[in-house]
């Protein structure tokens, strides 16, 4: 496993091919996550890796991971534990949505992650036989809300990767307290917006009906008055 050097970075590791079957995320692979500033020392990092392995082996192995969201949430929180800068991770899943591999694809500063190389992800997905991908990135400021940039980036990923045959199941914002699904949040906001539009449309329809009824009533009153005078 990689160890931290005095500068606060992890020593480089050889990202050996990840074993297939089950989760197949080795300690060496987990160590790749420590390629940027972390608040944890070697001992704490080793404990985090141990906790991740326990979740992998006892709670997630061979399962459709998004059907076990509580365990998956703990797993993602551990993947980003202690990082002081943003990182972007991609998780590759097979046809049955079981985890094949998890990679760190980009590291940014404390506010944002740089652009992601879709070609790199495609090559990796093909080599693993992946059908689905899940993205995750942390918010070091602990704000669980997806940013406008997060929504835009997800939309771009969906458009570009779908043409390459990869399905984006979800993209998560990760903080120490849990995870937020950006697709789920987008759907929730779309539903709220749809409901608001429906409320506005219903209100306008009611106003138009009331206006038409008032016009008819006024016209009827005028006709009645003219008839009486006649």
PDB file of C-alpha atoms in Angstrom:
ATOM      1  CA  UNK A   1       0.000   0.000   0.000  1.00  0.00           C
ATOM      2  CA  UNK A   2       1.246   3.496  -0.710  1.00  0.00           C
ATOM      3  CA  UNK A   3       2.514   5.563   2.208  1.00  0.00           C
ATOM      4  CA  UNK A   4       2.379   9.307   2.661  1.00  0.00           C
ATOM      5  CA  UNK A   5       5.537  11.280   2.173  1.00  0.00           C
ATOM      6  CA  UNK A   6       6.437  14.384   4.151  1.00  0.00           C
ATOM      7  CA  UNK A   7       4.800  16.706   1.644  1.00  0.00           C
ATOM      8  CA  UNK A   8       1.371  15.267   2.481  1.00  0.00           C
ATOM      9  CA  UNK A   9       1.017  13.282  -0.741  1.00  0.00           C
ATOM     10  CA  UNK A  10       0.926   9.544  -1.162  1.00  0.00           C
ATOM     11  CA  UNK A  11       3.894   7.838  -2.735  1.00  0.00           C
ATOM     12  CA  UNK A  12       3.124   6.609  -6.274  1.00  0.00           C
ATOM     13  CA  UNK A  13       1.790   3.092  -6.655  1.00  0.00           C
ATOM     14  CA  UNK A  14       1.612   0.831  -9.635  1.00  0.00           C
ATOM     15  CA  UNK A  15      -2.087   0.728 -10.606  1.00  0.00           C
ATOM     16  CA  UNK A  16      -2.063  -2.995 -11.371  1.00  0.00           C
ATOM     17  CA  UNK A  17      -5.033  -4.413 -13.249  1.00  0.00           C
ATOM     18  CA  UNK A  18      -7.989  -4.882 -10.970  1.00  0.00           C
ATOM     19  CA  UNK A  19      -9.123  -8.446 -10.418  1.00  0.00           C
ATOM     20  CA  UNK A  20     -12.477  -9.326 -11.928  1.00  0.00           C
ATOM     21  CA  UNK A  21     -15.231 -11.229 -10.175  1.00  0.00           C
ATOM     22  CA  UNK A  22     -16.969  -9.639  -7.231  1.00  0.00           C
ATOM     23  CA  UNK A  23     -15.728  -6.169  -6.436  1.00  0.00           C
ATOM     24  CA  UNK A  24     -12.095  -6.914  -7.084  1.00  0.00           C
ATOM     25  CA  UNK A  25     -10.770  -3.684  -5.562  1.00  0.00           C
ATOM     26  CA  UNK A  26      -7.409  -4.461  -4.015  1.00  0.00           C
ATOM     27  CA  UNK A  27      -5.569  -2.557  -1.310  1.00  0.00           C
ATOM     28  CA  UNK A  28      -3.121  -1.350  -3.959  1.00  0.00           C
ATOM     29  CA  UNK A  29      -5.978   0.066  -5.994  1.00  0.00           C
ATOM     30  CA  UNK A  30      -7.511   1.798  -2.989  1.00  0.00           C
ATOM     31  CA  UNK A  31      -4.149   3.443  -2.355  1.00  0.00           C
ATOM     32  CA  UNK A  32      -4.419   5.331  -5.646  1.00  0.00           C
ATOM     33  CA  UNK A  33      -6.941   7.557  -3.913  1.00  0.00           C
ATOM     34  CA  UNK A  34      -4.199   9.042  -1.760  1.00  0.00           C
ATOM     35  CA  UNK A  35      -2.534  10.944  -4.582  1.00  0.00           C
ATOM     36  CA  UNK A  36      -3.564  14.294  -3.194  1.00  0.00           C
ATOM     37  CA  UNK A  37      -3.729  16.196   0.077  1.00  0.00           C
ATOM     38  CA  UNK A  38      -5.327  14.209   2.891  1.00  0.00           C
ATOM     39  CA  UNK A  39      -5.883  14.974   6.553  1.00  0.00           C
ATOM     40  CA  UNK A  40      -5.085  11.374   7.525  1.00  0.00           C
ATOM     41  CA  UNK A  41      -1.751   9.743   8.351  1.00  0.00           C
ATOM     42  CA  UNK A  42      -0.619   6.283   7.258  1.00  0.00           C
ATOM     43  CA  UNK A  43      -2.328   4.470  10.133  1.00  0.00           C
ATOM     44  CA  UNK A  44      -5.661   6.182   9.555  1.00  0.00           C
ATOM     45  CA  UNK A  45      -5.428   5.539   5.818  1.00  0.00           C
ATOM     46  CA  UNK A  46      -4.792   1.843   6.496  1.00  0.00           C
ATOM     47  CA  UNK A  47      -7.846   1.694   8.769  1.00  0.00           C
ATOM     48  CA  UNK A  48      -9.970   3.329   6.076  1.00  0.00           C
ATOM     49  CA  UNK A  49      -8.744   0.795   3.512  1.00  0.00           C
ATOM     50  CA  UNK A  50      -9.580  -2.033   5.929  1.00  0.00           C
ATOM     51  CA  UNK A  51     -13.082  -0.664   6.471  1.00  0.00           C
ATOM     52  CA  UNK A  52     -13.575  -0.409   2.706  1.00  0.00           C
ATOM     53  CA  UNK A  53     -12.518  -4.031   2.237  1.00  0.00           C
ATOM     54  CA  UNK A  54     -14.971  -5.166   4.914  1.00  0.00           C
ATOM     55  CA  UNK A  55     -17.838  -3.364   3.203  1.00  0.00           C
ATOM     56  CA  UNK A  56     -16.757  -4.742  -0.159  1.00  0.00           C
ATOM     57  CA  UNK A  57     -16.465  -8.337   1.013  1.00  0.00           C
ATOM     58  CA  UNK A  58     -19.388  -8.557   3.427  1.00  0.00           C
ATOM     59  CA  UNK A  59     -21.956  -6.096   2.109  1.00  0.00           C
ATOM     60  CA  UNK A  60     -21.402  -5.367  -1.596  1.00  0.00           C
ATOM     61  CA  UNK A  61     -19.668  -8.314  -3.225  1.00  0.00           C
ATOM     62  CA  UNK A  62     -21.720  -9.805  -6.019  1.00  0.00           C
ATOM     63  CA  UNK A  63     -24.678  -7.492  -5.400  1.00  0.00           C
ATOM     64  CA  UNK A  64     -26.301  -4.775  -7.445  1.00  0.00           C
ATOM     65  CA  UNK A  65     -24.664  -1.973  -5.523  1.00  0.00           C
ATOM     66  CA  UNK A  66     -27.282   0.711  -6.087  1.00  0.00           C
ATOM     67  CA  UNK A  67     -29.877  -1.588  -4.509  1.00  0.00           C
ATOM     68  CA  UNK A  68     -27.900  -1.393  -1.265  1.00  0.00           C
ATOM     69  CA  UNK A  69     -27.583   2.358  -1.053  1.00  0.00           C
ATOM     70  CA  UNK A  70     -26.790   2.570   2.660  1.00  0.00           C
ATOM     71  CA  UNK A  71     -23.739   0.325   2.357  1.00  0.00           C
ATOM     72  CA  UNK A  72     -22.760   1.948  -0.926  1.00  0.00           C
ATOM     73  CA  UNK A  73     -23.008   5.373   0.708  1.00  0.00           C
ATOM     74  CA  UNK A  74     -20.606   4.298   3.464  1.00  0.00           C
ATOM     75  CA  UNK A  75     -18.280   2.902   0.833  1.00  0.00           C
ATOM     76  CA  UNK A  76     -18.172   6.172  -1.129  1.00  0.00           C
ATOM     77  CA  UNK A  77     -17.701   8.244   2.022  1.00  0.00           C
ATOM     78  CA  UNK A  78     -14.675   6.097   2.864  1.00  0.00           C
ATOM     79  CA  UNK A  79     -13.266   6.446  -0.656  1.00  0.00           C
ATOM     80  CA  UNK A  80     -13.080  10.220  -0.204  1.00  0.00           C
ATOM     81  CA  UNK A  81     -12.379  10.319   3.530  1.00  0.00           C
ATOM     82  CA  UNK A  82      -9.913  13.006   4.567  1.00  0.00           C
ATOM     83  CA  UNK A  83      -9.307  14.494   1.117  1.00  0.00           C
ATOM     84  CA  UNK A  84      -8.917  18.258   1.211  1.00  0.00           C
ATOM     85  CA  UNK A  85      -9.140  18.747  -2.565  1.00  0.00           C
ATOM     86  CA  UNK A  86     -11.808  17.579  -4.979  1.00  0.00           C
ATOM     87  CA  UNK A  87     -11.358  14.263  -6.748  1.00  0.00           C
ATOM     88  CA  UNK A  88     -13.444  12.554  -9.398  1.00  0.00           C
ATOM     89  CA  UNK A  89     -13.859   8.788  -9.282  1.00  0.00           C
ATOM     90  CA  UNK A  90     -15.508   6.455 -11.768  1.00  0.00           C
ATOM     91  CA  UNK A  91     -16.932   3.060 -10.868  1.00  0.00           C
ATOM     92  CA  UNK A  92     -17.321   0.485 -13.626  1.00  0.00           C
ATOM     93  CA  UNK A  93     -20.219  -1.971 -13.381  1.00  0.00           C
ATOM     94  CA  UNK A  94     -21.104  -5.079 -15.337  1.00  0.00           C
ATOM     95  CA  UNK A  95     -24.418  -5.833 -17.040  1.00  0.00           C
ATOM     96  CA  UNK A  96     -25.920  -6.859 -13.684  1.00  0.00           C
ATOM     97  CA  UNK A  97     -24.690  -3.615 -12.093  1.00  0.00           C
ATOM     98  CA  UNK A  98     -22.032  -5.287  -9.982  1.00  0.00           C
ATOM     99  CA  UNK A  99     -18.839  -3.374  -9.320  1.00  0.00           C
ATOM    100  CA  UNK A 100     -15.857  -4.354 -11.451  1.00  0.00           C
ATOM    101  CA  UNK A 101     -13.398  -1.571 -10.682  1.00  0.00           C
ATOM    102  CA  UNK A 102     -13.112   1.916  -9.256  1.00  0.00           C
ATOM    103  CA  UNK A 103     -10.586   4.484 -10.467  1.00  0.00           C
ATOM    104  CA  UNK A 104      -9.555   8.007  -9.596  1.00  0.00           C
ATOM    105  CA  UNK A 105      -9.825   9.851 -12.894  1.00  0.00           C
ATOM    106  CA  UNK A 106      -9.062  13.458 -11.970  1.00  0.00           C
ATOM    107  CA  UNK A 107      -7.930  15.601  -9.099  1.00  0.00           C
ATOM    108  CA  UNK A 108      -8.720  19.294  -8.804  1.00  0.00           C
ATOM    109  CA  UNK A 109      -8.344  22.009  -6.217  1.00  0.00           C
ATOM    110  CA  UNK A 110     -10.492  22.641  -3.148  1.00  0.00           C
ATOM    111  CA  UNK A 111     -13.291  24.096  -5.297  1.00  0.00           C
ATOM    112  CA  UNK A 112     -13.538  22.084  -8.493  1.00  0.00           C
ATOM    113  CA  UNK A 113     -12.408  19.096 -10.534  1.00  0.00           C
ATOM    114  CA  UNK A 114     -10.818  19.476 -13.944  1.00  0.00           C
ATOM    115  CA  UNK A 115     -12.468  18.060 -17.063  1.00  0.00           C
ATOM    116  CA  UNK A 116     -12.643  14.298 -17.434  1.00  0.00           C
ATOM    117  CA  UNK A 117     -11.227  12.333 -20.365  1.00  0.00           C
ATOM    118  CA  UNK A 118     -14.128  10.322 -21.787  1.00  0.00           C
ATOM    119  CA  UNK A 119     -11.855   8.369 -24.116  1.00  0.00           C
ATOM    120  CA  UNK A 120      -9.789   7.160 -21.190  1.00  0.00           C
ATOM    121  CA  UNK A 121     -12.937   5.954 -19.433  1.00  0.00           C
ATOM    122  CA  UNK A 122     -14.177   4.209 -22.578  1.00  0.00           C
ATOM    123  CA  UNK A 123     -10.932   2.286 -23.032  1.00  0.00           C
ATOM    124  CA  UNK A 124     -11.028   1.253 -19.389  1.00  0.00           C
ATOM    125  CA  UNK A 125     -14.680   0.220 -19.640  1.00  0.00           C
ATOM    126  CA  UNK A 126     -14.005  -1.912 -22.722  1.00  0.00           C
ATOM    127  CA  UNK A 127     -11.045  -3.613 -21.047  1.00  0.00           C
ATOM    128  CA  UNK A 128     -13.250  -4.493 -18.053  1.00  0.00           C
ATOM    129  CA  UNK A 129     -16.328  -5.445 -20.038  1.00  0.00           C
ATOM    130  CA  UNK A 130     -18.324  -2.756 -18.240  1.00  0.00           C
ATOM    131  CA  UNK A 131     -21.837  -1.798 -19.320  1.00  0.00           C
ATOM    132  CA  UNK A 132     -22.558   0.929 -16.771  1.00  0.00           C
ATOM    133  CA  UNK A 133     -20.604   3.639 -14.988  1.00  0.00           C
ATOM    134  CA  UNK A 134     -21.189   5.552 -11.771  1.00  0.00           C
ATOM    135  CA  UNK A 135     -19.381   8.803 -11.108  1.00  0.00           C
ATOM    136  CA  UNK A 136     -18.587  10.375  -7.776  1.00  0.00           C
ATOM    137  CA  UNK A 137     -16.744  13.466  -6.630  1.00  0.00           C
ATOM    138  CA  UNK A 138     -16.333  15.037  -3.233  1.00  0.00           C
ATOM    139  CA  UNK A 139     -17.162  18.504  -1.954  1.00  0.00           C
ATOM    140  CA  UNK A 140     -14.455  19.355   0.601  1.00  0.00           C
ATOM    141  CA  UNK A 141     -16.592  22.269   1.825  1.00  0.00           C
ATOM    142  CA  UNK A 142     -19.148  19.659   2.994  1.00  0.00           C
ATOM    143  CA  UNK A 143     -21.951  21.184   0.917  1.00  0.00           C
ATOM    144  CA  UNK A 144     -24.037  18.192  -0.239  1.00  0.00           C
ATOM    145  CA  UNK A 145     -25.920  20.183  -2.882  1.00  0.00           C
ATOM    146  CA  UNK A 146     -24.888  19.638  -6.518  1.00  0.00           C
ATOM    147  CA  UNK A 147     -23.650  22.823  -8.165  1.00  0.00           C
ATOM    148  CA  UNK A 148     -24.903  24.107 -11.546  1.00  0.00           C
ATOM    149  CA  UNK A 149     -21.578  22.893 -12.946  1.00  0.00           C
ATOM    150  CA  UNK A 150     -22.279  19.418 -11.542  1.00  0.00           C
ATOM    151  CA  UNK A 151     -25.614  19.256 -13.359  1.00  0.00           C
ATOM    152  CA  UNK A 152     -24.059  20.493 -16.588  1.00  0.00           C
ATOM    153  CA  UNK A 153     -21.180  18.055 -16.375  1.00  0.00           C
ATOM    154  CA  UNK A 154     -23.544  15.141 -15.796  1.00  0.00           C
ATOM    155  CA  UNK A 155     -25.583  16.130 -18.835  1.00  0.00           C
ATOM    156  CA  UNK A 156     -22.453  16.273 -20.993  1.00  0.00           C
ATOM    157  CA  UNK A 157     -21.297  12.880 -19.718  1.00  0.00           C
ATOM    158  CA  UNK A 158     -24.662  11.286 -20.441  1.00  0.00           C
ATOM    159  CA  UNK A 159     -24.715  12.649 -23.978  1.00  0.00           C
ATOM    160  CA  UNK A 160     -21.147  11.741 -24.855  1.00  0.00           C
ATOM    161  CA  UNK A 161     -20.965   8.312 -23.189  1.00  0.00           C
ATOM    162  CA  UNK A 162     -24.362   7.110 -24.413  1.00  0.00           C
ATOM    163  CA  UNK A 163     -23.120   7.364 -27.996  1.00  0.00           C
ATOM    164  CA  UNK A 164     -20.256   5.073 -26.974  1.00  0.00           C
ATOM    165  CA  UNK A 165     -22.556   2.470 -25.439  1.00  0.00           C
ATOM    166  CA  UNK A 166     -21.947   3.335 -21.783  1.00  0.00           C
ATOM    167  CA  UNK A 167     -24.884   3.985 -19.479  1.00  0.00           C
ATOM    168  CA  UNK A 168     -24.407   6.562 -16.709  1.00  0.00           C
ATOM    169  CA  UNK A 169     -26.405   5.151 -13.800  1.00  0.00           C
ATOM    170  CA  UNK A 170     -25.744   8.008 -11.407  1.00  0.00           C
ATOM    171  CA  UNK A 171     -23.256  10.666 -10.385  1.00  0.00           C
ATOM    172  CA  UNK A 172     -22.807  11.370  -6.686  1.00  0.00           C
ATOM    173  CA  UNK A 173     -21.663  14.309  -4.611  1.00  0.00           C
ATOM    174  CA  UNK A 174     -19.852  12.912  -1.575  1.00  0.00           C
ATOM    175  CA  UNK A 175     -19.355  14.576   1.808  1.00  0.00           C
ATOM    176  CA  UNK A 176     -18.389  13.126   5.172  1.00  0.00           C
ATOM    177  CA  UNK A 177     -22.068  12.939   6.138  1.00  0.00           C
ATOM    178  CA  UNK A 178     -23.289  11.035   3.085  1.00  0.00           C
ATOM    179  CA  UNK A 179     -23.947  11.171  -0.646  1.00  0.00           C
ATOM    180  CA  UNK A 180     -26.303  13.038  -2.972  1.00  0.00           C
ATOM    181  CA  UNK A 181     -27.312  11.548  -6.309  1.00  0.00           C
ATOM    182  CA  UNK A 182     -27.139  14.278  -8.950  1.00  0.00           C
ATOM    183  CA  UNK A 183     -29.478  12.450 -11.339  1.00  0.00           C
ATOM    184  CA  UNK A 184     -31.950  11.854  -8.528  1.00  0.00           C
ATOM    185  CA  UNK A 185     -31.725  15.494  -7.457  1.00  0.00           C
ATOM    186  CA  UNK A 186     -32.194  16.617 -11.052  1.00  0.00           C
ATOM    187  CA  UNK A 187     -35.280  14.434 -11.338  1.00  0.00           C
ATOM    188  CA  UNK A 188     -36.622  15.809  -8.058  1.00  0.00           C
ATOM    189  CA  UNK A 189     -36.104  19.385  -9.213  1.00  0.00           C
ATOM    190  CA  UNK A 190     -37.654  18.599 -12.586  1.00  0.00           C
ATOM    191  CA  UNK A 191     -40.701  17.195 -10.803  1.00  0.00           C
ATOM    192  CA  UNK A 192     -40.952  20.278  -8.599  1.00  0.00           C
ATOM    193  CA  UNK A 193     -40.626  22.521 -11.651  1.00  0.00           C
ATOM    194  CA  UNK A 194     -43.228  20.448 -13.491  1.00  0.00           C
ATOM    195  CA  UNK A 195     -45.610  20.760 -10.558  1.00  0.00           C
ATOM    196  CA  UNK A 196     -45.007  24.508 -10.385  1.00  0.00           C
ATOM    197  CA  UNK A 197     -45.700  24.848 -14.109  1.00  0.00           C
ATOM    198  CA  UNK A 198     -48.880  22.822 -13.667  1.00  0.00           C
ATOM    199  CA  UNK A 199     -49.992  25.024 -10.774  1.00  0.00           C
ATOM    200  CA  UNK A 200     -49.361  28.142 -12.888  1.00  0.00           C
ATOM    201  CA  UNK A 201     -51.181  26.603 -15.873  1.00  0.00           C
ATOM    202  CA  UNK A 202     -54.136  25.609 -13.682  1.00  0.00           C
ATOM    203  CA  UNK A 203     -54.257  29.096 -12.205  1.00  0.00           C
ATOM    204  CA  UNK A 204     -54.224  30.710 -15.633  1.00  0.00           C
ATOM    205  CA  UNK A 205     -56.942  28.340 -16.839  1.00  0.00           C
ATOM    206  CA  UNK A 206     -59.041  29.189 -13.796  1.00  0.00           C
ATOM    207  CA  UNK A 207     -58.514  32.901 -14.413  1.00  0.00           C
ATOM    208  CA  UNK A 208     -59.506  32.509 -18.081  1.00  0.00           C
ATOM    209  CA  UNK A 209     -62.604  30.531 -17.135  1.00  0.00           C
ATOM    210  CA  UNK A 210     -63.544  33.139 -14.563  1.00  0.00           C
ATOM    211  CA  UNK A 211     -63.003  35.893 -17.115  1.00  0.00           C
ATOM    212  CA  UNK A 212     -65.114  34.076 -19.718  1.00  0.00           C
ATOM    213  CA  UNK A 213     -67.838  33.416 -17.153  1.00  0.00           C
ATOM    214  CA  UNK A 214     -67.793  37.067 -16.123  1.00  0.00           C
ATOM    215  CA  UNK A 215     -68.011  38.149 -19.767  1.00  0.00           C
ATOM    216  CA  UNK A 216     -70.922  35.785 -20.400  1.00  0.00           C
ATOM    217  CA  UNK A 217     -72.662  36.978 -17.255  1.00  0.00           C
ATOM    218  CA  UNK A 218     -72.192  40.626 -18.225  1.00  0.00           C
ATOM    219  CA  UNK A 219     -73.452  39.934 -21.734  1.00  0.00           C
ATOM    220  CA  UNK A 220     -76.446  38.038 -20.396  1.00  0.00           C
ATOM    221  CA  UNK A 221     -77.227  40.892 -18.023  1.00  0.00           C
ATOM    222  CA  UNK A 222     -77.021  43.398 -20.872  1.00  0.00           C
ATOM    223  CA  UNK A 223     -79.296  41.287 -23.074  1.00  0.00           C
ATOM    224  CA  UNK A 224     -81.773  40.903 -20.239  1.00  0.00           C
ATOM    225  CA  UNK A 225     -81.774  44.641 -19.610  1.00  0.00           C
ATOM    226  CA  UNK A 226     -82.325  45.399 -23.308  1.00  0.00           C
ATOM    227  CA  UNK A 227     -85.120  42.832 -23.449  1.00  0.00           C
ATOM    228  CA  UNK A 228     -86.834  44.379 -20.461  1.00  0.00           C
ATOM    229  CA  UNK A 229     -86.653  47.873 -21.994  1.00  0.00           C
ATOM    230  CA  UNK A 230     -88.073  46.551 -25.218  1.00  0.00           C
TER     231      UNK A 230
END
